PDB file of C-alpha atoms and ligand atoms in Angstrom:
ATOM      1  CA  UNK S   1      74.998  -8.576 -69.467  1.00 63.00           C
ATOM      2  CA  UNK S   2      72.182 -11.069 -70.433  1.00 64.00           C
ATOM      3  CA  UNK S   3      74.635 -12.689 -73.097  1.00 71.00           C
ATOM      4  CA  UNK S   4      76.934 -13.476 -70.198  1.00 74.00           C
ATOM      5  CA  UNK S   5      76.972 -16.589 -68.024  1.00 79.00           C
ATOM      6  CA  UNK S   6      79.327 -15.828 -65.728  1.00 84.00           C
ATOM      7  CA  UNK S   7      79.601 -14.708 -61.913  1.00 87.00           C
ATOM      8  CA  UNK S   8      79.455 -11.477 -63.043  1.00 87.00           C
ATOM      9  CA  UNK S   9      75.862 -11.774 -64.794  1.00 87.00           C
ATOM     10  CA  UNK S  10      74.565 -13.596 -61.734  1.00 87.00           C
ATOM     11  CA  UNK S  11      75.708 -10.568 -59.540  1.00 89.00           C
ATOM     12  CA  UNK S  12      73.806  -8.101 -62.157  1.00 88.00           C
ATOM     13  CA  UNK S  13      70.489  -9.971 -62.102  1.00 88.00           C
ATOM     14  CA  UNK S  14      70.950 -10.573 -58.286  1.00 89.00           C
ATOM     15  CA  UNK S  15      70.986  -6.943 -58.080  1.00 89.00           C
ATOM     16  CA  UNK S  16      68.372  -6.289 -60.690  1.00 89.00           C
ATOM     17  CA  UNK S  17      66.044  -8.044 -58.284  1.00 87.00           C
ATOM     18  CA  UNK S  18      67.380  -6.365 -55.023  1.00 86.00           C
ATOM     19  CA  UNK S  19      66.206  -2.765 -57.106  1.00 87.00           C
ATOM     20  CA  UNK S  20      62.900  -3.933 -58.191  1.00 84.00           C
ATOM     21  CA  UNK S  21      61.955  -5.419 -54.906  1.00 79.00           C
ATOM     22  CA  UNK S  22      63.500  -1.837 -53.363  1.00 81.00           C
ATOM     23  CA  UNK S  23      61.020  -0.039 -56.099  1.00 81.00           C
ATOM     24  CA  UNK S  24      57.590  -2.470 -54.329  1.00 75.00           C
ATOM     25  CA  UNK S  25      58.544  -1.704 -50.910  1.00 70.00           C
ATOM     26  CA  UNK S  26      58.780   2.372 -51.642  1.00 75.00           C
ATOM     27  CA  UNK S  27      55.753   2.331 -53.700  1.00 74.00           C
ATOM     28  CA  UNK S  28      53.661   0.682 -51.167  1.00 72.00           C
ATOM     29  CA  UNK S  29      55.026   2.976 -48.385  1.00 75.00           C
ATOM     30  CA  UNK S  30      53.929   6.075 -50.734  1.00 78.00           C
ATOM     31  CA  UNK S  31      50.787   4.359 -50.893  1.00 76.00           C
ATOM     32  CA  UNK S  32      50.403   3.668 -47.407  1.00 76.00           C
ATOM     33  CA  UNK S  33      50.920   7.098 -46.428  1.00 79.00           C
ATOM     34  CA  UNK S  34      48.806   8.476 -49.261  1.00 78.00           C
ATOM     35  CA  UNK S  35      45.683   6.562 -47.783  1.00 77.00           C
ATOM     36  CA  UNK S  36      46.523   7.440 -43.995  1.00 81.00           C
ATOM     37  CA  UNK S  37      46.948  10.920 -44.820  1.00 82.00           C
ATOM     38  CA  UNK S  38      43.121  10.432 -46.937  1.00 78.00           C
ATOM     39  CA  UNK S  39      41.675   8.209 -44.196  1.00 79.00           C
ATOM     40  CA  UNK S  40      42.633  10.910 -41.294  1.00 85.00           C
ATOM     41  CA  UNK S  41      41.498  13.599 -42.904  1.00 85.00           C
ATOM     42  CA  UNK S  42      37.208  12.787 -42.797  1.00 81.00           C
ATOM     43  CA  UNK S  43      37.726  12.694 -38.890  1.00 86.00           C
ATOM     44  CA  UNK S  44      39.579  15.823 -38.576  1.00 89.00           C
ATOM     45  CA  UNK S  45      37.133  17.352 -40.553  1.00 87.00           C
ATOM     46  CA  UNK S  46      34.040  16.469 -38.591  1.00 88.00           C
ATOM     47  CA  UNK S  47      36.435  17.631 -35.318  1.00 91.00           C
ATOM     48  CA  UNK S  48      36.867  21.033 -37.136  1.00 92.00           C
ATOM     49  CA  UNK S  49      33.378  21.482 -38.091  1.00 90.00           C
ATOM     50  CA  UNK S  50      32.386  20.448 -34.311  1.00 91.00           C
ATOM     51  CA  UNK S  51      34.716  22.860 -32.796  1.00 92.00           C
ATOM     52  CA  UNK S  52      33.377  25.832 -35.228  1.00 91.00           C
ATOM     53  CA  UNK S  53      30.047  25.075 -33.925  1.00 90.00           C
ATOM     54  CA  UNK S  54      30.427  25.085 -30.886  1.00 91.00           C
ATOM     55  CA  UNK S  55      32.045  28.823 -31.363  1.00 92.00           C
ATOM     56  CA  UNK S  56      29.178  30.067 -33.232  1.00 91.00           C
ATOM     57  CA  UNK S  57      26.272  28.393 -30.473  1.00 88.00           C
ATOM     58  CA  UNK S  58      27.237  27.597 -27.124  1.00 88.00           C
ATOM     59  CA  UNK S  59      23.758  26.083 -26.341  1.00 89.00           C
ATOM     60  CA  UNK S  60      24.683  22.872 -28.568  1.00 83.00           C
ATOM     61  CA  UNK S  61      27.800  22.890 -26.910  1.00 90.00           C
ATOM     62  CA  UNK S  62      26.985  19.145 -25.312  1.00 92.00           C
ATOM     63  CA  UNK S  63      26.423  17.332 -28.924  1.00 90.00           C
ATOM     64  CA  UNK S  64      29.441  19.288 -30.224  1.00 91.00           C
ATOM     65  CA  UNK S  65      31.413  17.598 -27.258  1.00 92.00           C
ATOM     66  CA  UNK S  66      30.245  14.318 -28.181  1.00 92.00           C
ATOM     67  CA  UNK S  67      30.964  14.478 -31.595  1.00 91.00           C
ATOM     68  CA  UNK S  68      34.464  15.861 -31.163  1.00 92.00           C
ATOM     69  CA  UNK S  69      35.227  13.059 -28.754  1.00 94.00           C
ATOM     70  CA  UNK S  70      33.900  10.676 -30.631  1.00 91.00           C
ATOM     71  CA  UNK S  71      36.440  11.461 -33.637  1.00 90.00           C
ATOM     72  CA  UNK S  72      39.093  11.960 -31.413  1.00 92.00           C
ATOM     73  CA  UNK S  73      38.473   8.104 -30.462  1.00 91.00           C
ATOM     74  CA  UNK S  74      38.308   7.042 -34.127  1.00 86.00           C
ATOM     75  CA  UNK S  75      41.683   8.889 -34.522  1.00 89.00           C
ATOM     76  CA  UNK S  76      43.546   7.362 -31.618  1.00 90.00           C
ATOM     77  CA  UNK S  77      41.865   3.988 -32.401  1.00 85.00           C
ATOM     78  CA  UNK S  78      43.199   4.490 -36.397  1.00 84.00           C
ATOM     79  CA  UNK S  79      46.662   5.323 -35.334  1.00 87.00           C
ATOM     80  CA  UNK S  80      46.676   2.773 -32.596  1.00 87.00           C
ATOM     81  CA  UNK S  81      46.151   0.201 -35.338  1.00 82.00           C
ATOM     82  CA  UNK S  82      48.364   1.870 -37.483  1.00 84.00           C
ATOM     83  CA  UNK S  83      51.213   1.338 -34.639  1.00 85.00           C
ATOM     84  CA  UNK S  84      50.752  -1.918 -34.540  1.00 83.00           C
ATOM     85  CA  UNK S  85      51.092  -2.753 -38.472  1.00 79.00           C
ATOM     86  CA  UNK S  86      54.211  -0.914 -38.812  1.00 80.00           C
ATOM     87  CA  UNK S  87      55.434  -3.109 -35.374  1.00 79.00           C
ATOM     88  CA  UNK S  88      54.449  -6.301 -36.847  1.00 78.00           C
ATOM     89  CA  UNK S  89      56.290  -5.599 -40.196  1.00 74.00           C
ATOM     90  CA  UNK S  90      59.622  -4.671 -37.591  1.00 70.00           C
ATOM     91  CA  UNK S  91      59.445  -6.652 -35.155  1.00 66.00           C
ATOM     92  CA  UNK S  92      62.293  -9.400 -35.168  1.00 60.00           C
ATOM     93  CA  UNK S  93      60.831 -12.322 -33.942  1.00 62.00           C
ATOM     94  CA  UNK S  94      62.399 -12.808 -30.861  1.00 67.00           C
ATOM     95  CA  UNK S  95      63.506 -15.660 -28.356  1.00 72.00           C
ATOM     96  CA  UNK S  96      60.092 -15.425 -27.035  1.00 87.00           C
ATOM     97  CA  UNK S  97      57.633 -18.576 -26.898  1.00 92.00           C
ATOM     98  CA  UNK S  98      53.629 -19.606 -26.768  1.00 94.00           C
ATOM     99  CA  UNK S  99      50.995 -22.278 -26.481  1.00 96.00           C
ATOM    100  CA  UNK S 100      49.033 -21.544 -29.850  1.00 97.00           C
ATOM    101  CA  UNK S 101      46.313 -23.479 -28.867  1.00 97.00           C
ATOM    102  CA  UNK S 102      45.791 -21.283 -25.265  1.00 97.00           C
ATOM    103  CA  UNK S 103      45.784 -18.302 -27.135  1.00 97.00           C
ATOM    104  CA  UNK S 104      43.163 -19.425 -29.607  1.00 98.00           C
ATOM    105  CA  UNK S 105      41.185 -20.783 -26.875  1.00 97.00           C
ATOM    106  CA  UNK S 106      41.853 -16.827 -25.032  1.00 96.00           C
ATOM    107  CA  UNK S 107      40.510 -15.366 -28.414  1.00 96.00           C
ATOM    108  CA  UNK S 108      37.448 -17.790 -28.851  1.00 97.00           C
ATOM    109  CA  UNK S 109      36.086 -17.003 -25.257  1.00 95.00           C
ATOM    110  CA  UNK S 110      36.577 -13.299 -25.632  1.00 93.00           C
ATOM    111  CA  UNK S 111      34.536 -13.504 -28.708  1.00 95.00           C
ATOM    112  CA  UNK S 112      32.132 -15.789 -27.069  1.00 95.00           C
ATOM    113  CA  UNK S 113      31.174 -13.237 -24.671  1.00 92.00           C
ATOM    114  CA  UNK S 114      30.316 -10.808 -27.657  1.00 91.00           C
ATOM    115  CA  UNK S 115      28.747 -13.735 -29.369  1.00 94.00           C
ATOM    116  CA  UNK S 116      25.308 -13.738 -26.580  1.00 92.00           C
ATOM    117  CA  UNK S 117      24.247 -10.460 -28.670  1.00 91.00           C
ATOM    118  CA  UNK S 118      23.398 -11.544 -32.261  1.00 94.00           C
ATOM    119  CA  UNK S 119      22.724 -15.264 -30.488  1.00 96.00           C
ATOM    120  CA  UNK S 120      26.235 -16.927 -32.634  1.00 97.00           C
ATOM    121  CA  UNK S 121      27.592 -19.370 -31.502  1.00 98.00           C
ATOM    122  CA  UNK S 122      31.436 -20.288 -32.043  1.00 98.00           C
ATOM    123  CA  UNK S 123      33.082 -23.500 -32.159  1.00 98.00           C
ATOM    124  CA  UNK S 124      36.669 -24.409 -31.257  1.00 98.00           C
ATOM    125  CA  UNK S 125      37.996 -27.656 -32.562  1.00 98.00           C
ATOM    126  CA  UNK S 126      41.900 -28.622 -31.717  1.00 97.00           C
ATOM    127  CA  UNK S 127      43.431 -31.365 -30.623  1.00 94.00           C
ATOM    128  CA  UNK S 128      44.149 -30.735 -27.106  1.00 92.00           C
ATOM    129  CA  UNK S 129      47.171 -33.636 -26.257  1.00 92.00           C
ATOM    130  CA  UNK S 130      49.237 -32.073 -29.005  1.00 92.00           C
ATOM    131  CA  UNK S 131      52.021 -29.904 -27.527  1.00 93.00           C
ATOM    132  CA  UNK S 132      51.166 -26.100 -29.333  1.00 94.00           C
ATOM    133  CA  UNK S 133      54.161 -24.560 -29.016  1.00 93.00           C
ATOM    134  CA  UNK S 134      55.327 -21.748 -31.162  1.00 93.00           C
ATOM    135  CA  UNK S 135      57.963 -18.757 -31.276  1.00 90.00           C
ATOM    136  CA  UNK S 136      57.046 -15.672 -32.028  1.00 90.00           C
ATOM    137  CA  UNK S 137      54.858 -12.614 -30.329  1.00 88.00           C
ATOM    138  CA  UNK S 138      52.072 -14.061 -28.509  1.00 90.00           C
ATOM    139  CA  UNK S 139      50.528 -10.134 -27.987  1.00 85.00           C
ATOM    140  CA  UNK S 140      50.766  -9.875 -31.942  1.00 88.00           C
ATOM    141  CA  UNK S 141      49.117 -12.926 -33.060  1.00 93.00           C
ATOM    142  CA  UNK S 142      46.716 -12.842 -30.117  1.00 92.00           C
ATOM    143  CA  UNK S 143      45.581  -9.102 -32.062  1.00 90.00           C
ATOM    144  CA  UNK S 144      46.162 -10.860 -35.544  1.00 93.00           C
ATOM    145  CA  UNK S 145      42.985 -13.649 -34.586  1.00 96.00           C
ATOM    146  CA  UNK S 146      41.059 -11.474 -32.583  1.00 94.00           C
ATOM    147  CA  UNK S 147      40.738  -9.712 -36.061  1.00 94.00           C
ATOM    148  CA  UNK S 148      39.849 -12.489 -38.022  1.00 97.00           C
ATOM    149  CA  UNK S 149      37.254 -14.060 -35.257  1.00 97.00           C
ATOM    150  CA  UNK S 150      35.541 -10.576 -34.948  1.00 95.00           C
ATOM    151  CA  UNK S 151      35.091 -10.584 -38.778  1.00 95.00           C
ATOM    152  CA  UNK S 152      33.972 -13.879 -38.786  1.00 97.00           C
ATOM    153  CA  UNK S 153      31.171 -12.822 -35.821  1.00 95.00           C
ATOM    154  CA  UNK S 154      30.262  -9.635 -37.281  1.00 94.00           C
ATOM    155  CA  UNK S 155      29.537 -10.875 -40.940  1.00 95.00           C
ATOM    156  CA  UNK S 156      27.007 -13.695 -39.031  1.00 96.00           C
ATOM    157  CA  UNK S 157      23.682 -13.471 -38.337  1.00 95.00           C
ATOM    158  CA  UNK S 158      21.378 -14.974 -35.442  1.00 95.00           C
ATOM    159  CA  UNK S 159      21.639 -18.749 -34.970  1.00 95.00           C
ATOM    160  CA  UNK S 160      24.779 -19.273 -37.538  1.00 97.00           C
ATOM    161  CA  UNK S 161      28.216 -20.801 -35.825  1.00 97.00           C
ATOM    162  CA  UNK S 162      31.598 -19.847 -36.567  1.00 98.00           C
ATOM    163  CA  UNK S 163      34.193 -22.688 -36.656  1.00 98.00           C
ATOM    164  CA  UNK S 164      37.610 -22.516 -35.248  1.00 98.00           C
ATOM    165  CA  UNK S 165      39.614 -25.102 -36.242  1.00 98.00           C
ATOM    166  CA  UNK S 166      43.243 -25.866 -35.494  1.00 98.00           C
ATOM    167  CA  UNK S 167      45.148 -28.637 -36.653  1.00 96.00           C
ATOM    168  CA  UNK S 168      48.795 -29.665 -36.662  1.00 94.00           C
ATOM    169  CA  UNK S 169      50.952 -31.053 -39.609  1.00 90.00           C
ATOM    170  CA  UNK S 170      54.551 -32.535 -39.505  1.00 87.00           C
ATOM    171  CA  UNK S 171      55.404 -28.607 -40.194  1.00 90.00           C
ATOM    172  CA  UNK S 172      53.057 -26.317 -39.210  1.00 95.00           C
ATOM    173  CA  UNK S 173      49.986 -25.242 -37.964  1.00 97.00           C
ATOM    174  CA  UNK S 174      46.781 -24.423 -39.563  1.00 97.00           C
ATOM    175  CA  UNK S 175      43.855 -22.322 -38.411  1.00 98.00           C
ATOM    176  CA  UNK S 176      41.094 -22.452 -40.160  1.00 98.00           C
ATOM    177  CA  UNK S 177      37.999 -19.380 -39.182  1.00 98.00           C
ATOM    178  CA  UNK S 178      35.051 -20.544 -41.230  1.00 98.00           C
ATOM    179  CA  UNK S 179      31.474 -18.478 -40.547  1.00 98.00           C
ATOM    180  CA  UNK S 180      28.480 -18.845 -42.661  1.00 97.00           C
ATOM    181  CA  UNK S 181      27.928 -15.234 -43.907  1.00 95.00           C
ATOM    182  CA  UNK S 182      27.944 -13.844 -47.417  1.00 95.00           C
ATOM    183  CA  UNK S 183      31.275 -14.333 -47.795  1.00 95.00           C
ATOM    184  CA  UNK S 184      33.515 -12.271 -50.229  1.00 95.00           C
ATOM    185  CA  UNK S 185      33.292 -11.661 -53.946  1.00 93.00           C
ATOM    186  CA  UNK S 186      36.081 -13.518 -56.036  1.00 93.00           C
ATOM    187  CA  UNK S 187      37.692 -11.288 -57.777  1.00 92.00           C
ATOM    188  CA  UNK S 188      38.016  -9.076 -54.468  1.00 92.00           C
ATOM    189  CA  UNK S 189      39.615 -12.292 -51.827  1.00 93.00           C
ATOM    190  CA  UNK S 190      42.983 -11.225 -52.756  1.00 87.00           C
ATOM    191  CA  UNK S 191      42.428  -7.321 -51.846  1.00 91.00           C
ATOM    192  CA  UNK S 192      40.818  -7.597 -48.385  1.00 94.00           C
ATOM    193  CA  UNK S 193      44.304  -8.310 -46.739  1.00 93.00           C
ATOM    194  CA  UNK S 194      45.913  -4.951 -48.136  1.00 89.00           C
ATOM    195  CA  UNK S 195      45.537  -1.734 -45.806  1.00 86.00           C
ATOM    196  CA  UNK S 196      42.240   0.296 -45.942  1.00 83.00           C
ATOM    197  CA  UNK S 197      40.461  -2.534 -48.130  1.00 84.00           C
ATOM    198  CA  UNK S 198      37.055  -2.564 -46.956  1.00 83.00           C
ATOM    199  CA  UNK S 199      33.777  -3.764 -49.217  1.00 84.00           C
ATOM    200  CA  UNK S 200      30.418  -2.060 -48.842  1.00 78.00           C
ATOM    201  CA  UNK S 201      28.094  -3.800 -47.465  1.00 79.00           C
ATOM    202  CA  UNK S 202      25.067  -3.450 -44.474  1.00 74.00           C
ATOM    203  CA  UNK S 203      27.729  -5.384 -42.075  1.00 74.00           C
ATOM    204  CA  UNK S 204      31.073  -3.350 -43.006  1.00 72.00           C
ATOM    205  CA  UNK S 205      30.979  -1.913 -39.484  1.00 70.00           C
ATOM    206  CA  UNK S 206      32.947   1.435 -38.622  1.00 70.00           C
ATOM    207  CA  UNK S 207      36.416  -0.388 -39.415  1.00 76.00           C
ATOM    208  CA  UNK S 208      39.198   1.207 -41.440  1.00 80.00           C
ATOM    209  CA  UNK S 209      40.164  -1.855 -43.294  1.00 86.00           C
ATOM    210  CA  UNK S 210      43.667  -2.613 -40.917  1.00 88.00           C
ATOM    211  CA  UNK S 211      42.138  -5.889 -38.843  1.00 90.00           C
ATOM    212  CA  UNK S 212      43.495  -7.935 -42.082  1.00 94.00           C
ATOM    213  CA  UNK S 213      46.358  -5.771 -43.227  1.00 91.00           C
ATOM    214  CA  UNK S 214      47.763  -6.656 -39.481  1.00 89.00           C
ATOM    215  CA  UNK S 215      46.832 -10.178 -39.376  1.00 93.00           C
ATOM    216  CA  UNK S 216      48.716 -10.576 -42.345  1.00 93.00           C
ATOM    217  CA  UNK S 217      51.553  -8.563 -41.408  1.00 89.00           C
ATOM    218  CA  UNK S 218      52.164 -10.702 -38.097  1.00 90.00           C
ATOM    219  CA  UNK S 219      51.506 -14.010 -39.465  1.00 94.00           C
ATOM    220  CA  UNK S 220      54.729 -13.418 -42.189  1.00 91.00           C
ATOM    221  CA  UNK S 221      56.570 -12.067 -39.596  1.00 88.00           C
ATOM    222  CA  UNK S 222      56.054 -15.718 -37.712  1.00 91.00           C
ATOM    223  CA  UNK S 223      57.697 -17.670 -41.293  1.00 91.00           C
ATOM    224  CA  UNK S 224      53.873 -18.152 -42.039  1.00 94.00           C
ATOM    225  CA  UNK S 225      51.063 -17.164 -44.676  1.00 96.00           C
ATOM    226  CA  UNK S 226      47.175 -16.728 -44.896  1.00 97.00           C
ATOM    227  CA  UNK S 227      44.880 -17.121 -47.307  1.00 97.00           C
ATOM    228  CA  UNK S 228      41.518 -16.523 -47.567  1.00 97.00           C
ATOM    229  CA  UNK S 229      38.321 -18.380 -49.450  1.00 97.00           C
ATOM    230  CA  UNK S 230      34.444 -18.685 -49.599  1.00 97.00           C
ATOM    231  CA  UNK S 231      33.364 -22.132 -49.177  1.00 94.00           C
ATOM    232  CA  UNK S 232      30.900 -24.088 -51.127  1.00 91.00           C
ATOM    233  CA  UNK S 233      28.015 -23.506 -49.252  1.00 89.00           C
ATOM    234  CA  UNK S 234      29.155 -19.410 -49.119  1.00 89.00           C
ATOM    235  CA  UNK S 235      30.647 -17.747 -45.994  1.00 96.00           C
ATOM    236  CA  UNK S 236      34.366 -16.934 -46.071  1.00 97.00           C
ATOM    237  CA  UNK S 237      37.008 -19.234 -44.623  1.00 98.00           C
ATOM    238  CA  UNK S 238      39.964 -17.336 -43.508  1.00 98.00           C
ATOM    239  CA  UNK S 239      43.413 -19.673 -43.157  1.00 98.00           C
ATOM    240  CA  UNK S 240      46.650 -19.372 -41.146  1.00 98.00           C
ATOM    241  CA  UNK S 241      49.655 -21.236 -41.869  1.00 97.00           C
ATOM    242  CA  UNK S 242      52.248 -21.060 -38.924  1.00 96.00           C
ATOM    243  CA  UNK S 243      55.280 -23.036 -38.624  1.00 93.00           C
ATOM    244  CA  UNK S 244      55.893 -25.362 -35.656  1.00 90.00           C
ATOM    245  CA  UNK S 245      58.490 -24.893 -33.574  1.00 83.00           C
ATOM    246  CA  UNK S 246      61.021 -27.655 -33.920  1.00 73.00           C
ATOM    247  CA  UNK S 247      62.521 -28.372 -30.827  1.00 66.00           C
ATOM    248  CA  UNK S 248      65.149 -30.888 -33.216  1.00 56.00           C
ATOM    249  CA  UNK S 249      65.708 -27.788 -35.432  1.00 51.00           C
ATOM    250  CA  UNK S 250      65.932 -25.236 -33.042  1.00 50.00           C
ATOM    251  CA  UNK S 251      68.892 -26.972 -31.133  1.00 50.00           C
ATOM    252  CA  UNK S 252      70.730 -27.717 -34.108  1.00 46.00           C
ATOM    253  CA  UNK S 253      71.346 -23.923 -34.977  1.00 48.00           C
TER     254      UNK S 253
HETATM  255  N1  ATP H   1      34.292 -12.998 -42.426  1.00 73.83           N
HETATM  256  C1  ATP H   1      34.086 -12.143 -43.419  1.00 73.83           C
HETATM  257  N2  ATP H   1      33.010 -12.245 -44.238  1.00 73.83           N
HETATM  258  C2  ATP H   1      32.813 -11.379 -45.258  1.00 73.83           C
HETATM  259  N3  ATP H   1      33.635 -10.349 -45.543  1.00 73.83           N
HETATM  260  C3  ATP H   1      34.719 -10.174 -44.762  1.00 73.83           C
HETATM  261  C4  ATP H   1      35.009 -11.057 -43.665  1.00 73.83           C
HETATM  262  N4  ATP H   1      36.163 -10.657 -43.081  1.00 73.83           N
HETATM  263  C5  ATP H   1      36.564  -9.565 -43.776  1.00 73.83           C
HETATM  264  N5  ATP H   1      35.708  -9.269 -44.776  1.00 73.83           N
HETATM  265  C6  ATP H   1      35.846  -8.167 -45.745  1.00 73.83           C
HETATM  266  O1  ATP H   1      37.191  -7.735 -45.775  1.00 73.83           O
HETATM  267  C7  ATP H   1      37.284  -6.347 -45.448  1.00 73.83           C
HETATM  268  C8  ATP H   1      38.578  -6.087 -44.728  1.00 73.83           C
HETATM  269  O2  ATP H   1      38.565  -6.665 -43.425  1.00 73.83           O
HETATM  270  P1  ATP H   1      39.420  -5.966 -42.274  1.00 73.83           P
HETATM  271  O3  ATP H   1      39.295  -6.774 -41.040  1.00 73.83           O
HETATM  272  O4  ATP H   1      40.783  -5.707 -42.808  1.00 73.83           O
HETATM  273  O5  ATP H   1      38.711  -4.559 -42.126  1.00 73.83           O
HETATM  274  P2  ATP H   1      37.389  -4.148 -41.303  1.00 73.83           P
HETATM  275  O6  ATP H   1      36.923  -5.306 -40.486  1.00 73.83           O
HETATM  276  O7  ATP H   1      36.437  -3.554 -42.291  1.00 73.83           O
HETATM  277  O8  ATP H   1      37.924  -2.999 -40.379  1.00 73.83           O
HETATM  278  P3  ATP H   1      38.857  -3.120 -39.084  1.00 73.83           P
HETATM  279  O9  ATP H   1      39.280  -4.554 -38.971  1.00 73.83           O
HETATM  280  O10 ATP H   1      39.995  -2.187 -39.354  1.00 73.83           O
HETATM  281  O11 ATP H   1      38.001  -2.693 -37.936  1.00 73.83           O
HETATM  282  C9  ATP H   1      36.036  -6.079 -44.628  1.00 73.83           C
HETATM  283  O12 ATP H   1      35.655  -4.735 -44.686  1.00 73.83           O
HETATM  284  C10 ATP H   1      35.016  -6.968 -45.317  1.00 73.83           C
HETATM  285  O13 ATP H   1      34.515  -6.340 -46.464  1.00 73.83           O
HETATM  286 MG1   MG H   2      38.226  -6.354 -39.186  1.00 73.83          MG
END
């Protein structure tokens, strides 16, 4: 076939592709499941050992309660996340429309409120006269920043700022979440958007490594991409890239 130039050859490496992009998907589905299956099974284990416990000694019945609750949260919060990955990566985006700009400015003053603990403060710049409109999920991408802002607060310490930036070209939209933390090793930036990803460190939190997996997931489902990068001075800027919604375009079609 390679020695051919013909339609024929162009349907055979057309279909070549089809199988190898086919053979990705699968293998990061076995994958996926593979690490659920892992990441489920710690919890379930501390729930068994909780329940035996309180069997053998009723009188510590109380902390056995506690602890069996408390994994039974960490479970429902896991698969709730997991729910909303495998929605993202289905959902069709549909003839549904938002103001980017309120939503960021939804997500900044939730965070806010959380912010008065460790004494951070975060900063929102946008320009405010441009019109924000985009199609898509607004529920999803509200979830997809809320991730990346709560990072960006819990990697910071007392008296740093996070920066929220949003800014429009002739295209798209970027969204820039810059904090001043330690930021995230080189050779590891690439990895901490893929499911269960998370690096060891004092601020790694209880998480289970989805917040990015998601926020990736929903931003490609808008037509958009992220990237992420430490900055010169350290900390980690995270950026989205979302398409505008072309009023022109969109009445064209
Ligand atoms: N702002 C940041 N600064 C430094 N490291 C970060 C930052 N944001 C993410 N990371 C790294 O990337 C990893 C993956 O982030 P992600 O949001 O996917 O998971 P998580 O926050 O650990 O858990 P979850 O979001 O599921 O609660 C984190 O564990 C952390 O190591
Ligand atoms: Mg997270």
């Amino acid at each position: 076939m390679k020695r051919r130039h013909d339609e024929l050859s162009d349907v055979a490496r057309d279909f070549d592709a089809m199988v190898e992009r086919l053979e990705v998907l699968v293998s990061s589905r076995e994958q996926l499941l593979h690490d659920v299956s892992h990441e489920l099974r710690s919890p379930l284990a501390r729930l068994q050992l909780a329940i035996g416990l309180a069997h053998q000694n009723r009188d510590n019945i109380d902390t056995s309660m506690q602890r069996i609750e408390g994994e039974a949260a960490r479970m429902d919060k896991m698969i709730g996340e997991l729910l909303t990955l495998s929605r993202a990566e289905h959902q069709v985006v549909d003839e549904s429309y938002f103001d980017l700009y309120g939503l960021v400015d939804a997500v900044v003053n939730d965070a806010r409120y959380e912010a008065q603990v460790p004494g951070v403060t975060i900063l929102l710049e946008a320009d405010t006269e441009q019109d924000h409109t985009v199609k898509g999920n607004a529920e999803l991408m509200r979830r997809a920043l809320d991730n990346i802002v709560r990072n960006a607060l819990r990697f910071s310490t007392r008296e740093q700022t996070v920066l929220v930036d949003l800014r429009g070209t002739e295209r798209e939209w970027l969204l820039c979440v810059t904090d001043q933390g330690p930021g995230v090793e080189k050779n590891k930036l690439s990895s901490i958007f893929d499911p269960f990803i998370r690096i060891e460190s004092p601020q790694s939190g209880k998480g289970y490594g989805l917040g990015l997996a998601i926020a990736r997931k929903v931003v490609m489902a808008h037509g958009g991409h992220i990237e992420a990068d430490n900055g010169p001075q350290g900390g980690l800027t995270v950026r989205i890239f979302i398409p505008r919604w072309q009023e022109t375009v969109a009445q064209s079609h």
